[in-house]
């Protein structure tokens, strides 16, 4: 299993964030709704980061494999 470094500066609520993530949301639990054997959790966003640099590339999952996009796609 791959290990990822956590960001050097934690988000406002201190939740862990993987270093070099394109985007992250830091949320506080606003509500929880039991539905059958699941729990739907509604979060209130308290902080976010959007990496919009030209070199940023998303991690994609498609047909059971991880990959990324190239400039030509």
Coordinates of C-alpha atoms in Angstrom, one line a residue:
X1 CA 0.0 0.0 0.0
X2 CA 1.4 3.4 -1.0
X3 CA 2.1 5.9 1.8
X4 CA 1.4 9.5 1.3
X5 CA 2.9 12.5 3.2
X6 CA 0.5 14.7 5.0
X7 CA 0.4 18.4 4.3
X8 CA 2.8 20.5 6.3
X9 CA 0.2 23.1 7.2
X10 CA -3.1 21.5 8.4
X11 CA -6.4 22.9 7.3
X12 CA -8.5 25.0 9.8
X13 CA -10.1 22.1 11.7
X14 CA -6.9 20.1 11.7
X15 CA -8.2 17.1 9.6
X16 CA -5.4 15.3 7.8
X17 CA -4.8 16.3 4.1
X18 CA -2.6 14.3 1.7
X19 CA 0.4 16.5 0.6
X20 CA 0.1 17.7 -3.1
X21 CA -3.6 17.0 -3.3
X22 CA -5.3 18.9 -6.1
X23 CA -8.2 19.9 -3.9
X24 CA -9.4 19.3 -0.4
X25 CA -12.3 20.3 1.8
X26 CA -12.2 20.6 5.6
X27 CA -15.6 19.9 7.0
X28 CA -17.4 19.9 10.3
X29 CA -20.2 17.4 10.7
X30 CA -23.5 19.4 10.4
X31 CA -26.0 16.5 10.4
X32 CA -26.2 12.7 10.3
X33 CA -29.1 10.8 8.8
X34 CA -29.4 7.0 9.3
X35 CA -30.7 5.3 6.1
X36 CA -31.1 1.5 6.4
X37 CA -27.6 0.2 7.3
X38 CA -25.9 3.4 6.1
X39 CA -25.3 6.8 7.6
X40 CA -25.5 9.9 5.4
X41 CA -23.2 12.6 6.8
X42 CA -23.7 16.2 5.8
X43 CA -20.7 18.4 6.3
X44 CA -20.3 22.1 6.7
X45 CA -17.3 23.3 4.7
X46 CA -14.9 25.3 7.0
X47 CA -11.9 25.4 4.6
X48 CA -10.8 24.4 1.1
X49 CA -7.9 24.4 -1.2
X50 CA -8.0 24.4 -5.0
X51 CA -4.7 23.7 -6.8
X52 CA -5.1 25.4 -10.2
X53 CA -1.5 25.3 -11.3
X54 CA -0.7 24.4 -14.9
X55 CA 1.1 21.2 -13.9
X56 CA -1.8 19.9 -11.7
X57 CA -3.1 16.5 -12.9
X58 CA -6.1 14.6 -11.5
X59 CA -6.0 11.0 -10.4
X60 CA -8.7 9.1 -12.3
X61 CA -10.3 5.7 -11.7
X62 CA -11.8 4.1 -14.8
X63 CA -12.6 0.5 -15.6
X64 CA -10.9 -0.8 -12.5
X65 CA -7.6 1.0 -13.0
X66 CA -6.0 4.2 -11.8
X67 CA -4.5 6.6 -14.2
X68 CA -4.3 10.2 -15.3
X69 CA -5.0 12.4 -18.3
X70 CA -2.4 13.6 -20.8
X71 CA -2.4 16.9 -22.6
X72 CA -3.6 15.3 -25.8
X73 CA -6.8 13.9 -24.2

